[in-house]
Short mmCIF file of C-alpha atoms in Angstrom, two decimals:
data_model
loop_
_atom_site.label_atom_id
_atom_site.label_comp_id
_atom_site.label_asym_id
_atom_site.label_seq_id
_atom_site.Cartn_x
_atom_site.Cartn_y
_atom_site.Cartn_z
CA MET A 1 9.86 -22.71 26.97
CA PHE A 2 11.89 -19.50 26.62
CA THR A 3 11.36 -19.65 22.85
CA VAL A 4 7.60 -20.09 23.30
CA ILE A 5 7.39 -17.11 25.68
CA ILE A 6 9.31 -14.85 23.28
CA LEU A 7 7.23 -15.98 20.30
CA GLY A 8 4.08 -15.42 22.36
CA LEU A 9 5.16 -11.87 23.16
CA SER A 10 5.94 -11.34 19.48
CA ALA A 11 2.55 -12.66 18.35
CA GLY A 12 0.68 -10.59 20.93
CA SER A 13 2.59 -7.45 19.92
CA VAL A 14 1.83 -8.03 16.24
CA PHE A 15 -1.89 -8.55 16.91
CA LEU A 16 -1.96 -5.36 19.00
CA LEU A 17 -0.25 -3.40 16.23
CA SER A 18 -2.70 -4.89 13.72
CA PHE A 19 -5.61 -3.66 15.85
CA ILE A 20 -4.08 -0.17 16.18
CA CYS A 21 -3.60 0.08 12.41
CA LEU A 22 -7.19 -1.06 11.85
CA VAL A 23 -8.64 1.46 14.32
CA ASN A 24 -6.21 4.09 12.98
CA PRO A 25 -6.46 6.62 15.85
CA GLY A 26 -4.54 9.22 13.84
CA LYS A 27 -7.06 8.96 10.95
CA ALA A 28 -4.19 9.09 8.45
CA ASN A 29 -3.87 6.94 5.31
CA GLY A 30 -6.99 4.95 6.16
CA ILE A 31 -7.09 2.33 3.39
CA ALA A 32 -3.32 1.81 3.49
CA ASN A 33 -3.48 1.14 7.22
CA ARG A 34 -6.32 -1.34 6.80
CA TRP A 35 -4.20 -3.36 4.38
CA LEU A 36 -1.27 -3.03 6.77
CA SER A 37 -3.53 -4.33 9.54
CA ALA A 38 -4.44 -7.35 7.37
CA PHE A 39 -0.77 -8.07 6.73
CA LEU A 40 0.06 -7.87 10.44
CA PHE A 41 -2.88 -10.12 11.35
CA CYS A 42 -1.65 -12.78 8.92
CA PHE A 43 1.86 -12.39 10.29
CA GLY A 44 0.53 -12.86 13.82
CA LEU A 45 -1.16 -16.11 12.79
CA THR A 46 2.15 -17.29 11.35
CA LEU A 47 3.84 -16.71 14.70
CA LEU A 48 1.03 -18.61 16.45
CA ALA A 49 1.61 -21.52 14.07
CA ASP A 50 5.30 -21.47 15.01
CA ILE A 51 4.31 -21.67 18.68
CA ALA A 52 2.01 -24.63 17.95
CA TYR A 53 4.81 -26.36 16.05
CA THR A 54 7.30 -25.76 18.89
CA LEU A 55 4.84 -27.22 21.42
CA LYS A 56 3.98 -30.08 19.01
CA LEU A 57 0.35 -28.97 18.95
CA ASP A 58 0.17 -28.62 15.16
CA THR A 59 -1.01 -32.22 14.71
CA GLN A 60 -3.58 -31.83 17.49
CA TYR A 61 -5.13 -28.67 16.01
CA VAL A 62 -4.81 -29.42 12.30
CA ARG A 63 -7.57 -27.09 11.13
CA LEU A 64 -6.18 -24.08 12.99
CA THR A 65 -2.72 -24.85 11.63
CA LEU A 66 -4.06 -25.06 8.08
CA LEU A 67 -5.93 -21.77 8.47
CA SER A 68 -2.67 -20.08 9.45
CA GLU A 69 -1.00 -21.70 6.42
CA ILE A 70 -3.72 -20.35 4.12
CA THR A 71 -3.34 -16.79 5.41
CA ARG A 72 0.40 -16.90 4.69
CA PHE A 73 -0.47 -16.69 1.00
CA ALA A 74 -2.41 -13.46 1.67
CA MET A 75 0.33 -11.90 3.81
CA ALA A 76 2.73 -10.65 1.13
CA PRO A 77 -0.02 -9.31 -1.22
CA ALA A 78 -1.56 -7.41 1.71
CA LEU A 79 1.81 -5.78 2.43
CA TYR A 80 2.26 -4.83 -1.22
CA LEU A 81 -1.22 -3.32 -1.48
CA SER A 82 -0.63 -1.41 1.75
CA VAL A 83 2.54 0.14 0.33
CA SER A 84 0.69 0.85 -2.94
CA TYR A 85 -1.94 2.87 -1.06
CA PHE A 86 0.67 4.69 1.03
CA THR A 87 2.58 5.76 -2.08
CA ALA A 88 -0.22 6.53 -4.57
CA ALA A 89 -2.22 9.74 -4.29
CA ASP A 90 -5.49 8.47 -5.76
CA ARG A 91 -5.14 4.68 -5.52
CA LYS A 92 -8.42 2.77 -5.78
CA PHE A 93 -9.06 -0.95 -5.50
CA ARG A 94 -9.27 -2.57 -8.92
CA LYS A 95 -10.61 -5.95 -9.95
CA ALA A 96 -7.10 -6.80 -11.15
CA ASP A 97 -5.92 -6.58 -7.53
CA LEU A 98 -7.84 -9.78 -6.82
CA TRP A 99 -5.25 -11.69 -8.86
CA HIS A 100 -2.81 -11.17 -6.00
CA PHE A 101 -4.94 -13.50 -3.88
CA VAL A 102 -5.32 -16.35 -6.40
CA PRO A 103 -2.51 -18.39 -4.74
CA CYS A 104 -4.29 -17.98 -1.40
CA LEU A 105 -7.58 -19.16 -2.95
CA LEU A 106 -5.93 -22.14 -4.65
CA PHE A 107 -4.22 -23.21 -1.44
CA ALA A 108 -7.53 -22.85 0.43
CA ILE A 109 -9.17 -25.15 -2.14
CA ASN A 110 -6.29 -27.58 -1.67
CA CYS A 111 -7.00 -27.60 2.08
CA LEU A 112 -10.78 -28.06 1.82
CA PRO A 113 -10.78 -31.84 2.45
CA ALA A 114 -8.96 -31.37 5.75
CA LEU A 115 -11.05 -28.34 6.76
CA ALA A 116 -14.45 -29.90 6.11
CA PRO A 117 -16.29 -30.85 9.36
CA GLY A 118 -16.17 -34.56 10.07
CA PHE A 119 -13.67 -35.22 7.32
CA SER A 120 -9.95 -35.74 7.74
CA GLY A 121 -8.76 -36.75 4.30
CA PRO A 122 -5.40 -35.73 2.85
CA LEU A 123 -4.84 -32.43 1.05
CA LEU A 124 -5.57 -32.40 -2.68
CA LEU A 125 -1.90 -31.99 -3.58
CA ASN A 126 -1.01 -34.89 -1.29
CA ARG A 127 -3.59 -37.01 -3.10
CA ALA A 128 -2.01 -36.02 -6.40
CA ALA A 129 1.41 -37.04 -5.10
CA VAL A 130 0.07 -40.47 -4.14
CA SER A 131 -1.73 -40.92 -7.48
CA PHE A 132 1.30 -39.77 -9.50
CA PRO A 133 4.42 -40.79 -7.55
CA VAL A 134 6.75 -39.41 -10.22
CA MET A 135 5.35 -35.94 -9.50
CA ALA A 136 5.72 -36.21 -5.72
CA PRO A 137 9.20 -34.58 -5.45
CA TYR A 138 8.13 -31.68 -7.67
CA ILE A 139 4.96 -31.12 -5.66
CA ARG A 140 6.91 -31.12 -2.38
CA ASN A 141 9.52 -28.70 -3.74
CA PHE A 142 6.83 -26.45 -5.15
CA MET A 143 4.97 -26.27 -1.84
CA PHE A 144 8.22 -25.63 0.00
CA LEU A 145 9.44 -22.82 -2.26
CA VAL A 146 6.30 -21.02 -3.42
CA ILE A 147 5.64 -19.00 -0.25
CA LYS A 148 9.31 -18.03 0.01
CA LEU A 149 9.37 -16.80 -3.58
CA GLN A 150 6.13 -14.90 -3.02
CA VAL A 151 7.58 -13.09 0.00
CA ILE A 152 10.75 -12.10 -1.91
CA ILE A 153 8.89 -10.89 -5.00
CA TYR A 154 6.33 -8.84 -3.10
CA TRP A 155 8.94 -7.33 -0.77
CA ILE A 156 10.99 -6.19 -3.77
CA GLY A 157 7.83 -4.80 -5.39
CA ALA A 158 6.90 -2.89 -2.24
CA TYR A 159 10.39 -1.45 -1.79
CA THR A 160 10.52 -0.42 -5.46
CA ARG A 161 7.23 1.46 -5.10
CA LEU A 162 8.61 3.22 -2.04
CA ILE A 163 11.74 4.36 -3.91
CA ARG A 164 9.55 5.67 -6.75
CA HIS A 165 7.37 7.51 -4.22
CA ARG A 166 10.38 9.32 -2.74
CA LYS A 167 11.06 10.68 -6.22
CA ASN A 168 7.43 11.54 -6.96
CA VAL A 169 6.83 13.64 -3.83
CA ARG A 170 9.34 16.17 -5.17
CA LEU A 171 6.81 16.97 -7.87
CA ILE A 172 4.35 18.06 -5.17
CA TYR A 173 6.26 19.15 -2.06
CA SER A 174 9.03 21.68 -1.63
CA SER A 175 10.02 20.09 1.70
CA PRO A 176 9.33 16.39 1.14
CA ALA A 177 11.15 14.95 4.18
CA PRO A 178 7.99 14.53 6.35
CA VAL A 179 6.14 12.65 3.58
CA GLU A 180 8.98 10.60 2.10
CA LEU A 181 7.76 7.65 4.19
CA GLN A 182 11.08 7.19 5.93
CA TRP A 183 9.22 5.22 8.60
CA LEU A 184 7.94 2.81 5.93
CA LYS A 185 11.49 2.30 4.68
CA TYR A 186 12.57 1.27 8.18
CA PHE A 187 9.43 -0.88 8.47
CA LEU A 188 10.32 -2.78 5.29
CA LEU A 189 13.95 -3.16 6.36
CA GLY A 190 12.77 -4.57 9.69
CA LEU A 191 10.63 -7.08 7.80
CA LEU A 192 13.61 -7.97 5.62
CA PHE A 193 15.60 -8.72 8.77
CA MET A 194 12.86 -11.11 9.93
CA VAL A 195 12.73 -12.75 6.49
CA LEU A 196 16.48 -13.40 6.71
CA LEU A 197 15.99 -15.01 10.14
CA TRP A 198 13.22 -17.17 8.68
CA PHE A 199 15.33 -18.19 5.67
CA ASN A 200 18.12 -19.22 8.01
CA GLU A 201 15.68 -21.51 9.84
CA VAL A 202 14.50 -23.22 6.63
CA PHE A 203 17.61 -23.11 4.40
CA PHE A 204 20.93 -22.42 6.12
CA HIS A 205 20.54 -23.57 9.75
CA PHE A 206 23.31 -21.48 11.29
CA ALA A 207 23.05 -22.59 14.91
CA TRP A 208 24.25 -19.30 16.42
CA MET A 209 21.65 -17.43 14.36
CA GLU A 210 18.80 -19.84 15.13
CA SER A 211 19.38 -19.52 18.88
CA TYR A 212 18.79 -15.77 18.69
CA SER A 213 15.94 -15.88 16.14
CA PRO A 214 13.05 -15.52 18.66
CA LEU A 215 14.70 -12.47 20.25
CA GLY A 216 15.46 -11.16 16.78
CA TYR A 217 11.78 -11.44 15.81
CA LEU A 218 10.67 -9.67 18.99
CA THR A 219 13.22 -6.86 18.57
CA ALA A 220 12.31 -6.38 14.91
CA ILE A 221 8.59 -6.32 15.75
CA TYR A 222 9.06 -3.53 18.30
CA PHE A 223 11.29 -1.77 15.77
CA ILE A 224 8.64 -1.83 13.03
CA SER A 225 5.91 -0.96 15.55
CA TYR A 226 7.72 2.22 16.55
CA PHE A 227 7.95 3.40 12.97
CA ALA A 228 4.43 2.28 12.01
CA LEU A 229 3.03 4.52 14.75
CA HIS A 230 5.00 7.56 13.49
CA GLN A 231 3.20 8.36 10.27
CA ARG A 232 1.25 11.28 8.88
CA GLU A 233 -1.19 11.80 6.02
CA ILE A 234 0.81 11.80 2.79
CA TYR A 235 -1.48 13.74 0.46
CA ALA A 236 -3.42 15.97 2.84
CA PHE A 237 -5.15 17.99 0.11
CA PRO A 238 -8.74 18.42 -1.14
CA ALA A 239 -10.09 15.56 -3.25
CA ARG A 240 -9.76 17.46 -6.54
CA ALA A 241 -6.12 18.31 -5.81
CA VAL A 242 -5.40 14.68 -4.94
CA GLU A 243 -6.82 13.58 -8.32
CA ASP A 244 -4.61 16.15 -10.08
CA ILE A 245 -1.58 14.95 -8.13
CA GLY A 246 -2.27 11.35 -9.15
CA GLU A 247 -2.37 12.39 -12.83
CA ILE A 248 0.79 14.52 -12.48
CA ILE A 249 2.71 11.58 -11.02
CA ARG A 250 1.49 9.19 -13.70
CA GLU A 251 2.30 11.63 -16.51
CA SER A 252 5.80 12.22 -15.12
CA ASN A 253 6.68 8.70 -16.26
CA TYR A 254 6.04 9.61 -19.90
CA LYS A 255 8.08 11.94 -22.08
CA ALA A 256 5.08 13.16 -24.08
CA ARG A 257 2.68 15.01 -21.81
CA GLN A 258 -0.78 16.31 -22.56
CA GLU A 259 -0.81 20.06 -23.19
CA ARG A 260 -2.38 21.69 -20.13
CA VAL A 261 -1.64 25.35 -20.94
CA ALA A 262 -1.58 27.03 -24.36
CA ALA A 263 1.97 27.81 -25.51
CA ASP A 264 1.21 31.53 -25.96
CA LYS A 265 0.16 31.82 -22.29
CA ILE A 266 3.19 30.21 -20.68
CA GLU A 267 5.43 33.30 -20.73
CA ALA A 268 2.78 35.46 -19.06
CA LEU A 269 2.24 32.80 -16.40
CA LYS A 270 6.00 32.53 -15.84
CA THR A 271 6.22 36.27 -15.26
CA ARG A 272 3.30 36.21 -12.83
CA LEU A 273 4.75 33.25 -10.95
CA VAL A 274 8.14 34.93 -10.54
CA LEU A 275 6.40 38.10 -9.33
CA ILE A 276 4.45 36.14 -6.70
CA MET A 277 7.59 34.34 -5.52
CA GLU A 278 9.60 37.55 -5.23
CA THR A 279 6.94 39.79 -3.68
CA GLU A 280 5.03 37.37 -1.45
CA LYS A 281 8.09 35.22 -0.66
CA CYS A 282 5.84 32.19 -0.26
CA PHE A 283 8.93 29.98 -0.53
CA LEU A 284 9.65 30.91 3.11
CA ASP A 285 6.74 28.66 4.11
CA PRO A 286 8.38 25.25 4.71
CA GLU A 287 5.02 23.52 4.17
CA LEU A 288 4.47 25.06 0.73
CA GLY A 289 3.04 22.49 -1.66
CA LEU A 290 2.05 22.50 -5.30
CA PRO A 291 -1.72 22.86 -4.63
CA ALA A 292 -1.20 25.91 -2.37
CA LEU A 293 0.99 27.71 -4.91
CA ALA A 294 -1.40 26.76 -7.71
CA GLU A 295 -4.25 28.34 -5.74
CA ARG A 296 -2.29 31.61 -5.47
CA MET A 297 -1.83 31.50 -9.24
CA ASP A 298 -5.53 30.72 -9.85
CA LEU A 299 -4.45 27.57 -11.65
CA SER A 300 -5.02 23.88 -11.09
CA SER A 301 -2.13 21.82 -9.75
CA HIS A 302 -1.91 20.20 -13.16
CA GLU A 303 -1.58 23.55 -14.95
CA LEU A 304 1.08 24.89 -12.59
CA SER A 305 3.08 21.68 -12.89
CA TYR A 306 2.92 22.03 -16.67
CA VAL A 307 4.16 25.64 -16.50
CA LEU A 308 7.07 24.62 -14.26
CA ASN A 309 8.07 21.71 -16.47
CA ASN A 310 7.65 23.39 -19.84
CA GLY A 311 8.30 27.01 -18.92
CA PHE A 312 11.16 26.65 -16.44
CA GLY A 313 12.31 23.12 -17.22
CA SER A 314 12.08 22.44 -13.50
CA THR A 315 10.21 20.38 -10.95
CA PHE A 316 8.26 22.04 -8.15
CA PHE A 317 10.90 20.94 -5.62
CA ASP A 318 13.81 22.41 -7.59
CA PHE A 319 11.95 25.60 -8.44
CA VAL A 320 10.95 26.52 -4.88
CA ASN A 321 14.22 25.42 -3.32
CA GLY A 322 16.12 27.49 -5.86
CA TYR A 323 14.58 30.58 -4.26
CA ARG A 324 15.38 29.24 -0.81
CA VAL A 325 19.03 28.79 -1.77
CA GLU A 326 19.19 32.40 -2.99
CA GLN A 327 17.65 33.52 0.30
CA ALA A 328 20.16 31.41 2.24
CA LYS A 329 23.06 32.92 0.27
CA MET A 330 21.86 36.38 1.21
CA LEU A 331 21.56 35.42 4.88
CA LEU A 332 25.01 33.81 4.92
CA GLN A 333 26.53 37.06 3.66
CA SER A 334 24.50 39.29 5.97
CA ASP A 335 26.16 40.84 9.03
CA ARG A 336 22.77 40.97 10.77
CA HIS A 337 22.48 37.18 10.63
CA ARG A 338 25.97 36.18 11.75
CA HIS A 339 24.56 34.90 15.03
CA LEU A 340 22.51 32.21 13.27
CA SER A 341 23.76 28.64 13.05
CA MET A 342 23.54 26.75 9.76
CA ILE A 343 20.29 25.11 10.80
CA GLY A 344 19.00 28.56 11.77
CA ILE A 345 19.90 29.86 8.30
CA ALA A 346 18.11 26.86 6.78
CA TYR A 347 14.92 27.55 8.73
CA GLU A 348 15.04 31.28 7.97
CA ALA A 349 15.32 30.49 4.25
CA GLY A 350 12.28 28.18 4.30
CA PHE A 351 13.95 24.77 4.60
CA ASN A 352 12.72 22.42 7.31
CA SER A 353 15.42 19.78 6.91
CA LYS A 354 19.16 20.25 7.34
CA THR A 355 19.83 17.41 4.90
CA THR A 356 17.67 18.96 2.18
CA PHE A 357 19.30 22.35 2.83
CA ASN A 358 22.84 21.00 2.50
CA THR A 359 22.23 18.84 -0.57
CA THR A 360 20.16 21.45 -2.42
CA PHE A 361 22.56 24.28 -1.59
CA LYS A 362 25.55 22.32 -2.89
CA LYS A 363 23.65 21.25 -6.01
CA VAL A 364 22.84 24.88 -6.88
CA THR A 365 26.08 26.62 -5.84
CA GLY A 366 28.67 23.87 -6.03
CA LEU A 367 29.64 24.59 -2.42
CA SER A 368 28.40 23.45 0.96
CA PRO A 369 26.77 26.22 3.05
CA THR A 370 29.82 26.29 5.36
CA ALA A 371 32.25 26.54 2.45
CA PHE A 372 30.12 29.26 0.88
CA LYS A 373 30.14 31.26 4.12
CA LYS A 374 33.93 31.03 4.37
CA ALA A 375 34.34 32.01 0.73
CA ALA A 376 31.97 34.94 1.24
CA ALA A 377 34.00 36.13 4.23
CA THR A 378 37.20 36.25 2.14
CA GLY A 379 35.48 37.39 -1.03
CA GLU A 380 37.13 34.60 -3.00
CA GLY A 381 35.98 31.49 -4.81
CA LEU A 382 32.33 32.46 -5.20
CA GLN A 383 30.63 31.59 -8.44
CA HIS A 384 27.36 33.00 -9.60
CA SER A 385 24.73 30.28 -9.39
CA PRO A 386 22.33 29.82 -12.30
CA SER A 387 19.35 32.14 -12.39
CA ILE A 388 16.13 30.68 -11.04
CA THR A 389 14.17 32.01 -13.93
#
């Protein structure tokens, strides 16, 4: 009974989170959250099926059990599409996306005889196993493994897209930490933990692990719920800028890029950009993004990205943070700013993340901020960092 209570709490929590994602009170990442809601709803049905199995009700409510089995084939694709929408600036639903749900459709067709009112015949695959006994072991193994393989493949696909996103946001944001989808990383890791618990139940059967599985599910569900509720809009820009960003990200995967600015204009634009950075000091704005700087330059985001890549050989992230590092170096050597802590120096220079400050500073100067400050105090060991321009 303890197991049933814990699984019931888990299922109720998942359904509640599914509803919250569907309603989306924060109005952020709308389509992505709807797919996330669909995934969570399917997951909740899976937990209900586990409760029915534990209470030996699965044979009494066959149709409800089969419906939960059908939705399992939609669960992993819904998660993958959710991550795809979270990580793509201008993602739109394509007809090709329907292929993700072909296994779900095929399994639903397989279940039709048992789902039809007034009919309780065997599933189509079971009929095939009876008609062709030699195929029976293969059919059973296929049905046993297919959903497990689907979960593994789609989880890897989702995590790969997330890693790629964390690289892509540096093309658009100078301070990417708030939009790197760290919460989604923890969400996926929480799901992986639950998958491992599930695999233990069906493959390995470690008794000590099985006894704690219900509590493990409940803990992981609250874990992923916490992070799912801490999200913000990823590409909060006008529609035109979002389209440009989508093209910039896609083009970054190819060596040959379409010419966006005439070669004879790049030097003049470089000079104007450096002038804006040095006089307006817009790099001190921690929220500075590619569209905002492009607007100051009277360029499209696409054009500014092209100037940065082909004129400076730099990404937007590296270009802006290069100026912030120079500002931080000045502050670290200033007597008027001795009272500031390292995080204070970081904020004054335009960084909004201590981690980004430390890693970027060391990448540019070869020293950590603390080591640089000590070297500056003694006047020894300082090397001139490469010019931003």
